mmCIF file of C-alpha atoms in Angstrom:
data_model
loop_
_atom_site.group_PDB
_atom_site.id
_atom_site.type_symbol
_atom_site.label_atom_id
_atom_site.label_comp_id
_atom_site.label_asym_id
_atom_site.label_seq_id
_atom_site.Cartn_x
_atom_site.Cartn_y
_atom_site.Cartn_z
ATOM 1 C CA MET N 19 -16.648 22.314 21.969
ATOM 2 C CA GLY N 20 -19.420 24.369 23.531
ATOM 3 C CA GLU N 21 -21.900 22.927 26.000
ATOM 4 C CA GLY N 22 -24.578 21.127 24.002
ATOM 5 C CA ALA N 23 -22.451 20.932 20.828
ATOM 6 C CA LYS N 24 -22.119 17.497 19.271
ATOM 7 C CA THR N 25 -18.818 15.663 19.386
ATOM 8 C CA ARG N 26 -17.456 14.317 16.097
ATOM 9 C CA LEU N 27 -18.255 10.854 17.382
ATOM 10 C CA GLU N 28 -21.889 11.857 17.953
ATOM 11 C CA ARG N 29 -22.004 13.152 14.368
ATOM 12 C CA ILE N 30 -20.498 9.896 13.077
ATOM 13 C CA LEU N 31 -22.934 7.762 15.062
ATOM 14 C CA ASP N 32 -25.883 10.160 14.620
ATOM 15 C CA MET N 33 -26.791 9.676 18.272
ATOM 16 C CA PRO N 34 -25.778 11.146 21.628
ATOM 17 C CA LEU N 35 -23.071 9.662 23.813
ATOM 18 C CA ALA N 36 -23.804 8.668 27.391
ATOM 19 C CA ASP N 37 -21.935 10.933 29.820
ATOM 20 C CA ASP N 38 -19.939 7.878 30.962
ATOM 21 C CA ALA N 39 -19.343 6.512 27.435
ATOM 22 C CA VAL N 40 -16.117 4.615 26.810
ATOM 23 C CA ARG N 41 -14.254 4.880 23.479
ATOM 24 C CA GLN N 42 -11.732 2.172 22.604
ATOM 25 C CA TRP N 43 -8.944 2.339 20.009
ATOM 26 C CA PRO N 44 -7.472 -1.189 19.779
ATOM 27 C CA GLN N 45 -4.843 -0.204 17.206
ATOM 28 C CA SER N 46 -3.148 2.190 19.647
ATOM 29 C CA GLY N 47 -4.232 0.439 22.855
ATOM 30 C CA GLU N 48 -6.132 3.493 24.158
ATOM 31 C CA LEU N 49 -9.334 3.767 26.161
ATOM 32 C CA ILE N 50 -10.983 7.182 26.578
ATOM 33 C CA ARG N 51 -13.475 7.391 29.415
ATOM 34 C CA GLY N 52 -16.401 9.843 29.448
ATOM 35 C CA ARG N 53 -18.047 12.155 26.909
ATOM 36 C CA LYS N 54 -16.056 15.182 28.122
ATOM 37 C CA MET N 55 -12.729 13.379 27.701
ATOM 38 C CA ILE N 56 -13.784 12.106 24.254
ATOM 39 C CA ALA N 57 -14.504 15.716 23.257
ATOM 40 C CA GLU N 58 -11.144 16.839 24.695
ATOM 41 C CA VAL N 59 -9.232 14.228 22.684
ATOM 42 C CA GLU N 60 -11.163 15.184 19.529
ATOM 43 C CA SER N 61 -10.248 18.863 20.029
ATOM 44 C CA HIS N 62 -6.585 18.033 19.347
ATOM 45 C CA PHE N 63 -7.336 16.827 15.795
ATOM 46 C CA VAL N 64 -7.416 20.275 14.189
ATOM 47 C CA GLY N 65 -8.200 20.191 10.476
ATOM 48 C CA LEU N 66 -9.775 16.722 10.548
ATOM 49 C CA ARG N 67 -12.434 16.207 7.873
ATOM 50 C CA LEU N 68 -14.861 13.312 7.749
ATOM 51 C CA ALA N 69 -17.896 11.876 5.984
ATOM 52 C CA VAL N 70 -20.185 8.991 6.852
ATOM 53 C CA GLY N 71 -20.847 6.411 4.174
ATOM 54 C CA GLN N 72 -23.345 4.070 5.815
ATOM 55 C CA ARG N 73 -24.914 3.275 9.199
ATOM 56 C CA TRP N 74 -26.525 0.004 10.323
ATOM 57 C CA GLU N 75 -28.542 -1.068 13.340
ATOM 58 C CA ALA N 76 -28.025 -4.581 14.668
ATOM 59 C CA GLY N 77 -29.901 -5.168 17.908
ATOM 60 C CA ASP N 78 -28.287 -2.924 20.526
ATOM 61 C CA ALA N 79 -25.419 -1.957 18.210
ATOM 62 C CA ARG N 80 -24.858 0.752 15.630
ATOM 63 C CA ILE N 81 -22.167 0.161 12.999
ATOM 64 C CA VAL N 82 -20.840 3.005 10.871
ATOM 65 C CA GLU N 83 -18.515 2.999 7.858
ATOM 66 C CA TRP N 84 -16.883 6.374 7.363
ATOM 67 C CA SER N 85 -13.818 8.102 5.911
ATOM 68 C CA ASN N 86 -11.570 10.877 7.172
ATOM 69 C CA ASP N 87 -8.332 12.727 6.703
ATOM 70 C CA TYR N 88 -6.342 14.512 9.376
ATOM 71 C CA GLY N 89 -5.743 17.617 7.285
ATOM 72 C CA ASP N 90 -2.875 16.177 5.252
ATOM 73 C CA GLY N 91 -4.981 14.706 2.425
ATOM 74 C CA ARG N 92 -4.356 11.047 3.341
ATOM 75 C CA ILE N 93 -7.715 9.240 3.444
ATOM 76 C CA PHE N 94 -8.482 6.666 6.122
ATOM 77 C CA ARG N 95 -11.362 4.153 5.905
ATOM 78 C CA ASN N 96 -12.967 3.447 9.263
ATOM 79 C CA VAL N 97 -15.525 1.327 11.063
ATOM 80 C CA THR N 98 -17.081 2.391 14.354
ATOM 81 C CA ILE N 99 -19.150 -0.005 16.451
ATOM 82 C CA ALA N 100 -21.253 1.345 19.300
ATOM 83 C CA GLU N 101 -23.178 -0.472 22.001
ATOM 84 C CA VAL N 102 -26.425 1.439 22.480
ATOM 85 C CA ARG N 103 -28.408 1.687 25.697
ATOM 86 C CA ASP N 104 -31.485 3.902 26.163
ATOM 87 C CA GLY N 105 -30.788 5.709 22.869
ATOM 88 C CA ARG N 106 -27.198 6.644 23.778
ATOM 89 C CA ALA N 107 -23.857 5.163 22.780
ATOM 90 C CA VAL N 108 -22.195 3.677 25.862
ATOM 91 C CA GLN N 109 -19.215 1.717 24.522
ATOM 92 C CA ILE N 110 -17.615 2.570 21.207
ATOM 93 C CA THR N 111 -14.793 0.848 19.345
ATOM 94 C CA ASP N 112 -13.132 2.480 16.342
ATOM 95 C CA TYR N 113 -11.067 0.699 13.701
ATOM 96 C CA TRP N 114 -9.330 2.721 11.007
ATOM 97 C CA GLY N 115 -6.868 2.159 8.259
ATOM 98 C CA GLU N 116 -5.177 3.949 5.436
ATOM 99 C CA PRO N 117 -5.962 2.524 1.989
ATOM 100 C CA PHE N 118 -3.132 0.859 0.108
ATOM 101 C CA SER N 119 -2.579 -0.637 -3.324
ATOM 102 C CA ALA N 120 -3.005 -4.356 -3.689
ATOM 103 C CA PRO N 121 0.236 -6.208 -4.447
ATOM 104 C CA ASP N 122 0.850 -7.241 -8.038
ATOM 105 C CA TRP N 123 0.616 -10.962 -7.241
ATOM 106 C CA ARG N 124 -3.083 -10.557 -6.307
ATOM 107 C CA GLU N 125 -4.019 -8.908 -9.623
ATOM 108 C CA PRO N 126 -5.328 -12.122 -11.228
ATOM 109 C CA LEU N 127 -7.151 -13.092 -8.017
ATOM 110 C CA HIS N 128 -9.449 -10.126 -7.445
ATOM 111 C CA GLU N 129 -11.854 -7.665 -9.008
ATOM 112 C CA SER N 130 -11.721 -3.902 -8.449
ATOM 113 C CA LEU N 131 -14.021 -2.756 -5.673
ATOM 114 C CA ASP N 132 -16.513 -0.184 -6.945
ATOM 115 C CA MET N 133 -16.177 2.916 -4.754
ATOM 116 C CA PRO N 134 -18.516 5.527 -6.310
ATOM 117 C CA ALA N 135 -18.694 9.109 -5.060
ATOM 118 C CA GLY N 136 -21.257 9.385 -2.296
ATOM 119 C CA GLY N 137 -21.049 5.658 -1.576
ATOM 120 C CA ARG N 138 -20.146 3.575 1.442
ATOM 121 C CA TRP N 139 -16.530 4.788 1.509
ATOM 122 C CA PRO N 140 -16.558 8.588 1.080
ATOM 123 C CA ALA N 141 -13.796 10.001 -1.119
ATOM 124 C CA ALA N 142 -11.635 13.024 -0.314
ATOM 125 C CA GLY N 143 -14.065 15.415 -2.018
ATOM 126 C CA ASP N 144 -16.916 14.249 0.225
ATOM 127 C CA LEU N 145 -15.159 14.963 3.555
ATOM 128 C CA VAL N 146 -16.232 17.978 5.630
ATOM 129 C CA GLY N 147 -14.609 19.781 8.544
ATOM 130 C CA ASP N 148 -16.125 20.988 11.805
ATOM 131 C CA ASP N 149 -17.298 24.327 10.406
#
């Protein structure tokens, strides 16, 4: 990532990261400290494609629903929550998960969730790489 280039996280959030931003991944128990280290970690995900479905503001927080794949075609649905201070993200927590089929026993208990192209949960065809 060149100096001044946006990190993927900055593209997801649509806002700059503070230089001392902290990114948390509770599912793997990781904490990544600082914008430069966040960019370094991102650089190891070659072939990752992503698309943002929806962003919300809630006080000093920005919440983003987005989708990605890691280059293998498996789609993950994600939520990123950022604490915002002075127009920059300072603490970010990402949650992600791979979609799965509902078990048969729940069939009579639910409706199908409408997931249109270009909606809140981008489909594989909506994901874009870093280029």
